[in-house]
Coordinates of C-alpha atoms and ligand atoms in Angstrom, one line a residue:
M1 CA 0.0 0.0 0.0
N2 CA 1.4 3.4 -0.9
E3 CA 1.8 6.1 1.7
L4 CA -1.1 8.2 0.5
N5 CA -3.5 5.3 0.6
F6 CA -2.4 4.6 4.1
V7 CA -3.0 8.2 5.2
V8 CA -6.5 8.2 3.7
D9 CA -7.3 4.9 5.4
S10 CA -6.0 6.1 8.8
A11 CA -8.1 9.3 8.4
K12 CA -11.2 7.2 7.6
E13 CA -10.5 5.0 10.6
A14 CA -10.0 8.0 12.9
F15 CA -13.2 9.6 11.7
E16 CA -15.2 6.4 12.3
K17 CA -13.9 6.3 15.8
A18 CA -15.1 9.8 16.6
L19 CA -18.4 9.5 18.4
T20 CA -19.1 13.2 18.8
P21 CA -18.7 16.3 16.6
A22 CA -15.9 17.5 18.9
D23 CA -14.0 14.2 18.5
L24 CA -14.4 14.5 14.8
E25 CA -13.0 18.0 14.6
N26 CA -10.0 16.9 16.6
A27 CA -9.5 14.0 14.2
K28 CA -9.8 16.4 11.2
A29 CA -7.0 18.6 12.6
L30 CA -4.7 15.6 12.6
F31 CA -5.1 15.2 8.8
L32 CA -6.2 18.5 7.4
G33 CA -5.1 21.0 10.1
K34 CA -2.2 23.4 9.9
S35 CA 0.3 20.8 11.0
G36 CA -1.9 17.8 9.8
R37 CA -0.6 14.9 7.7
I38 CA -1.8 16.3 4.4
T39 CA -0.3 19.8 5.1
E40 CA 3.0 18.1 6.0
L41 CA 3.0 16.1 2.8
M42 CA 2.4 19.3 0.8
K43 CA 5.3 21.0 2.5
G44 CA 7.5 17.9 1.7
M45 CA 7.0 18.6 -2.0
A46 CA 9.2 21.7 -1.9
A47 CA 12.3 19.6 -2.2
L48 CA 11.1 17.6 -5.2
P49 CA 12.2 18.3 -8.8
V50 CA 9.7 20.2 -10.9
D51 CA 8.4 17.2 -13.0
E52 CA 7.8 15.1 -9.9
K53 CA 6.1 17.9 -8.2
K54 CA 3.2 17.9 -10.6
S55 CA 2.2 14.2 -10.3
R56 CA 2.9 14.2 -6.5
G57 CA 0.7 17.3 -6.1
A58 CA -2.2 15.7 -8.0
A59 CA -1.9 12.5 -5.9
I60 CA -1.9 14.5 -2.6
N61 CA -4.9 16.4 -3.8
L62 CA -6.8 13.2 -4.5
A63 CA -6.0 11.9 -1.1
K64 CA -7.1 15.2 0.4
Q65 CA -10.4 15.1 -1.4
A66 CA -11.0 11.5 -0.3
I67 CA -10.3 12.6 3.3
E68 CA -12.7 15.5 3.0
A69 CA -15.4 13.3 1.6
A70 CA -15.0 10.9 4.5
L71 CA -15.1 13.8 6.9
N72 CA -18.3 15.1 5.4
S73 CA -20.1 11.8 5.4
R74 CA -19.0 11.2 9.1
R75 CA -20.3 14.7 10.0
Q76 CA -23.6 13.9 8.4
A77 CA -23.8 10.5 10.1
L78 CA -23.1 12.1 13.6
A79 CA -25.7 14.9 12.9
D80 CA -28.3 12.3 11.9
A81 CA -27.6 10.2 15.0
E82 CA -27.9 13.3 17.2
L83 CA -31.3 14.2 15.6
Q84 CA -32.5 10.7 16.1
I85 CA -31.6 10.8 19.8
Q86 CA -33.4 14.2 20.2
L87 CA -36.5 12.9 18.3
Q88 CA -36.7 10.0 20.6
A89 CA -36.3 12.0 23.7
E90 CA -39.0 14.4 22.6
A91 CA -41.3 11.8 21.2
L92 CA -45.0 12.2 21.9
D93 CA -46.9 9.1 22.8
V94 CA -50.0 9.6 20.8
T95 CA -51.6 6.5 22.3
L96 CA -51.9 8.3 25.7
P97 CA -55.5 9.4 26.5
G98 CA -55.9 13.2 25.9
R99 CA -56.5 15.6 28.7
Q100 CA -60.2 16.2 29.0
R101 CA -61.8 19.3 30.1
G102 CA -64.2 18.4 32.8
Q103 CA -67.8 19.3 31.9
G104 CA -70.0 20.5 34.7
G105 CA -73.7 19.9 34.8
L106 CA -76.8 20.5 36.9
H107 CA -77.6 18.4 39.9
P108 CA -80.6 16.2 39.3
V109 CA -82.6 18.0 41.9
S110 CA -81.8 21.3 40.2
I111 CA -82.9 19.8 36.9
T112 CA -86.2 19.0 38.6
L113 CA -86.5 22.5 40.1
E114 CA -86.0 24.1 36.7
R115 CA -88.6 21.8 35.3
I116 CA -91.1 22.6 38.1
E117 CA -90.5 26.4 37.5
A118 CA -90.9 26.0 33.8
I119 CA -94.2 24.1 34.1
F120 CA -95.7 26.4 36.7
G121 CA -94.3 29.4 34.9
S122 CA -96.4 28.4 31.9
M123 CA -99.4 28.5 34.1
G124 CA -98.7 32.0 35.2
F125 CA -96.9 31.4 38.5
E126 CA -94.1 33.6 39.7
V127 CA -91.1 32.1 41.4
A128 CA -90.1 33.5 44.8
Q129 CA -87.0 32.8 47.0
G130 CA -87.0 33.1 50.8
P131 CA -84.5 32.7 53.7
E132 CA -83.6 29.3 55.1
I133 CA -83.1 30.8 58.5
E134 CA -86.7 31.7 59.6
T135 CA -88.4 33.4 62.5
D136 CA -90.8 31.4 64.6
W137 CA -93.5 33.7 63.4
F138 CA -93.2 32.9 59.7
N139 CA -92.4 29.2 60.1
F140 CA -95.2 28.4 62.6
T141 CA -97.3 31.1 64.3
A142 CA -98.4 33.0 61.2
L143 CA -99.3 29.6 59.7
N144 CA -101.9 29.0 62.4
T145 CA -99.5 26.8 64.4
P146 CA -99.2 28.5 67.8
E147 CA -96.5 27.7 70.3
D148 CA -98.3 24.8 72.0
H149 CA -99.7 23.2 68.8
P150 CA -98.9 19.5 68.6
A151 CA -98.2 19.8 64.9
R152 CA -94.9 21.5 65.9
S153 CA -93.5 18.3 67.2
M154 CA -93.4 16.8 63.7
H155 CA -91.4 19.8 62.7
D156 CA -88.5 19.7 65.2
T157 CA -85.6 21.5 63.6
F158 CA -82.2 23.2 64.2
Y159 CA -82.5 26.3 66.4
V160 CA -80.1 29.1 65.7
E161 CA -79.1 32.5 67.3
G162 CA -81.6 35.3 67.1
G163 CA -85.3 35.7 67.9
S164 CA -86.5 35.5 71.5
V165 CA -85.9 32.9 74.2
S166 CA -89.4 31.4 73.8
A167 CA -89.3 31.8 70.0
P168 CA -85.8 31.4 68.7
N169 CA -84.9 31.6 65.0
L170 CA -84.7 28.3 63.3
L171 CA -83.9 26.5 60.0
R172 CA -87.2 26.5 58.2
T173 CA -89.0 23.1 58.4
H174 CA -91.0 23.8 55.2
T175 CA -91.3 26.3 52.4
S176 CA -94.8 27.3 53.7
P177 CA -93.4 30.5 55.5
M178 CA -93.0 31.8 51.9
Q179 CA -96.8 31.9 51.7
I180 CA -96.9 34.6 54.3
R181 CA -93.7 36.4 53.2
H182 CA -94.7 36.6 49.5
A183 CA -98.4 37.5 50.2
V184 CA -97.5 40.3 52.6
Q185 CA -95.1 41.7 50.1
H186 CA -97.6 41.4 47.3
V187 CA -100.4 43.1 49.4
K188 CA -98.0 45.9 50.4
Q189 CA -97.0 46.6 46.9
H190 CA -100.6 46.7 45.7
R191 CA -101.6 49.1 48.5
A192 CA -98.6 51.4 47.8
A193 CA -99.5 51.5 44.2
A194 CA -103.2 52.2 45.0
E195 CA -102.2 55.0 47.3
A196 CA -100.0 56.6 44.6
G197 CA -103.0 56.3 42.2
Q198 CA -101.2 53.8 40.0
P199 CA -103.0 50.8 38.7
S200 CA -101.2 47.7 40.2
V201 CA -100.0 45.4 37.6
G202 CA -100.9 41.8 37.8
L203 CA -102.4 38.8 36.2
F204 CA -106.1 39.5 36.6
S205 CA -108.6 42.3 37.0
G206 CA -110.5 42.8 40.2
S207 CA -109.7 44.8 43.3
M208 CA -106.2 43.2 43.6
P209 CA -104.1 41.1 41.3
E210 CA -104.2 37.4 42.2
I211 CA -101.3 35.9 44.1
R212 CA -99.9 33.0 42.1
V213 CA -96.5 31.9 43.2
I214 CA -94.2 28.9 43.7
A215 CA -91.3 29.0 46.2
P216 CA -88.7 26.2 45.8
G217 CA -85.8 25.8 48.2
R218 CA -84.0 23.9 51.0
T219 CA -85.8 22.9 54.2
Y220 CA -84.6 21.2 57.4
R221 CA -85.9 18.8 59.9
V222 CA -84.2 16.6 62.5
D223 CA -86.3 13.7 61.6
S224 CA -83.5 12.0 59.8
D225 CA -83.3 8.3 60.0
A226 CA -81.4 5.9 57.8
T227 CA -83.5 6.8 54.7
H228 CA -84.0 10.5 55.3
S229 CA -81.8 13.5 55.1
P230 CA -81.9 16.4 57.6
M231 CA -81.8 18.7 54.6
F232 CA -84.3 18.2 51.8
H233 CA -86.1 20.3 49.2
Q234 CA -89.6 21.5 49.0
C235 CA -91.5 23.6 46.6
E236 CA -94.5 25.6 47.9
G237 CA -97.4 26.7 45.7
L238 CA -99.9 29.4 46.5
W239 CA -102.8 30.8 44.5
I240 CA -105.0 33.3 46.2
G241 CA -107.8 35.3 44.5
E242 CA -111.5 36.1 45.0
N243 CA -112.8 32.9 43.5
V244 CA -110.1 30.2 43.7
S245 CA -111.4 26.8 44.7
F246 CA -110.3 23.3 45.5
K247 CA -111.3 22.4 42.0
D248 CA -108.6 24.7 40.7
L249 CA -106.1 23.0 43.0
K250 CA -107.0 19.6 41.5
F251 CA -106.8 20.9 38.0
V252 CA -103.5 22.7 38.4
F253 CA -101.8 19.9 40.3
T254 CA -103.1 17.2 37.9
D255 CA -101.9 19.2 34.9
F256 CA -98.5 19.7 36.6
C257 CA -98.0 16.0 37.4
R258 CA -99.0 14.8 34.0
T259 CA -96.6 17.3 32.3
F260 CA -93.8 16.7 34.7
F261 CA -93.9 12.9 34.3
E262 CA -94.9 13.2 30.6
S263 CA -97.7 10.8 31.3
D264 CA -101.3 11.6 30.3
D265 CA -102.9 8.7 32.1
L266 CA -101.3 9.5 35.5
V267 CA -104.0 9.3 38.2
L268 CA -104.1 11.6 41.2
R269 CA -105.8 10.9 44.6
F270 CA -106.5 13.7 47.1
R271 CA -106.5 11.9 50.5
P272 CA -108.0 13.8 53.5
S273 CA -105.3 15.0 55.9
F274 CA -104.5 17.7 58.4
F275 CA -102.3 20.8 58.3
P276 CA -102.9 23.7 60.7
F277 CA -102.6 26.2 57.8
T278 CA -105.1 24.6 55.4
E279 CA -108.7 23.6 55.8
P280 CA -109.7 21.3 54.3
S281 CA -106.4 19.6 53.8
A282 CA -105.3 16.7 51.5
E283 CA -102.3 14.6 50.9
I284 CA -101.8 14.2 47.1
D285 CA -100.9 10.7 45.8
I286 CA -100.1 9.8 42.3
Q287 CA -100.4 6.5 40.5
F288 CA -98.6 5.5 37.2
Q289 CA -100.5 3.3 34.9
T290 CA -97.4 1.9 33.2
G291 CA -93.8 1.4 34.0
P292 CA -92.1 -0.2 37.0
L293 CA -94.1 1.8 39.6
A294 CA -97.5 1.1 37.9
G295 CA -100.4 0.7 40.3
R296 CA -98.7 1.9 43.5
W297 CA -99.9 5.1 45.2
L298 CA -97.0 7.5 45.8
E299 CA -97.3 10.5 48.0
V300 CA -95.9 13.7 46.4
A301 CA -97.4 16.7 48.2
G302 CA -99.5 18.1 51.0
S303 CA -102.1 20.6 50.1
G304 CA -105.4 22.3 51.0
Q305 CA -107.5 25.4 51.0
V306 CA -105.6 28.2 52.8
H307 CA -107.0 28.6 56.4
P308 CA -108.8 31.9 57.1
N309 CA -106.3 32.7 59.9
V310 CA -103.5 32.5 57.4
I311 CA -105.3 34.7 54.9
R312 CA -105.7 37.2 57.8
N313 CA -101.9 37.0 58.6
M314 CA -101.3 37.8 54.9
G315 CA -103.1 41.1 55.6
L316 CA -106.2 40.0 53.6
D317 CA -109.9 39.7 54.4
P318 CA -110.8 35.9 54.5
E319 CA -114.4 36.8 53.7
K320 CA -113.1 38.1 50.3
Y321 CA -110.0 36.2 49.5
I322 CA -109.7 32.5 49.2
G323 CA -107.3 30.0 47.6
F324 CA -105.1 27.0 47.9
A325 CA -101.6 26.0 48.8
F326 CA -99.5 22.9 48.3
G327 CA -96.0 21.8 49.3
M328 CA -94.3 19.1 47.3
G329 CA -91.0 17.3 47.5
P330 CA -88.7 17.9 44.5
D331 CA -86.3 15.2 45.8
R332 CA -89.1 12.6 45.8
L333 CA -90.2 13.8 42.3
T334 CA -86.6 13.4 41.1
M335 CA -86.4 9.8 42.5
L336 CA -89.7 8.9 40.8
R337 CA -88.7 10.4 37.5
Y338 CA -85.3 8.7 37.3
G339 CA -86.0 5.6 39.3
V340 CA -83.5 6.4 42.1
N341 CA -84.2 4.4 45.2
D342 CA -82.2 6.2 47.9
L343 CA -82.6 9.9 48.7
R344 CA -79.2 10.1 50.3
L345 CA -77.5 9.5 46.9
F346 CA -78.5 13.1 45.9
F347 CA -76.5 14.6 48.8
D348 CA -73.4 12.3 48.9
G349 CA -71.7 14.2 46.0
D350 CA -70.5 11.0 44.3
I351 CA -69.5 12.1 40.8
R352 CA -70.2 8.6 39.5
F353 CA -73.9 8.9 40.5
L354 CA -74.3 12.6 39.5
S355 CA -72.7 12.4 36.1
Q356 CA -75.4 10.0 35.0
F357 CA -77.8 12.9 34.8
Q358 CA -75.8 15.0 32.3
Ligands
LIG1 N1 -95.8 22.5 54.6 C1 -96.4 21.2 54.6 C2 -95.3 20.1 55.0 O1 -94.2 20.5 55.0 C3 -96.9 20.9 53.2 C4 -98.1 21.7 52.9 C5 -97.9 22.9 52.2 C6 -99.4 21.4 53.2 C7 -99.0 23.7 51.8 C8 -100.5 22.2 52.8 C9 -100.2 23.3 52.2 O2 -95.6 19.0 55.3

């Protein structure tokens, strides 16, 4: 092997051994640098006679080109390898599940409340909200349930600060206090408008616009056992006018239930009952004709004709004004509509349960 071939082969070998670009540059200096082998060979030509110089020069040049070609291809190979490593390090695993944006939704009882509001809204009922901390007066006394009334024992509740010693404030045991609160407000507005000589705006003509309202919200009782919850929902309904009868209650509530459950053949039963604030009073039961609950009577509300004492506490003359009230359980309605068998599931906050309603 001649000397030049040997130099080219050693350069190729040195380049192959270089594992990083820096190693490669060092190896290059050994052959192509200022005092590298090729440069030395060029210098050595000075001593040669002219005719030899030409052929020697051409041969050294060929060797130099071969070395440069080897250098470039090794450079490329190292760059490719580096890119490969980088690509692997930054690789995205497209088989991983994507990050999902959690989607919120309404609680099933909220869905029911919206549904109740929409249906009664279509029948001309307003929606009113009231406080969950009530006074003894609104929760009991104004509703014809004086301090010593036995009906109070069924409504034991949580007593909170405020009020008087004999009549402390409490967490409301039902939404019925809203009957009084809303009616008093309604009457006050009407009287103020009349005094100012303005016609009061309302649903019907007559000396005063009718009161037609529902009042949904949270209520509290300590009667919790394994299947109850100390907090539950109610929705009050009240319709007071000059000529509102029990017949209207039957019509309105039947229409509501059939619309709510989307069942035209749903049957209602008004079972005689007692509430201090209504007379006569009735428990309302419903019966499905088809489906898993068909044939069973299911209690959904208490109701009755508003007691004259309550009408009086609204600031109205019971000889002139008459009407009905009802109080239903949206939690119960939600259970019946979706076939949920345990009330407590609504309040456990278990996302696996709640997400089924979205
Ligand atoms: N407030 C009663 C209850 O909680 C229900 C009811 C409301 C009854 C209105 C009659 C009229 O049991």
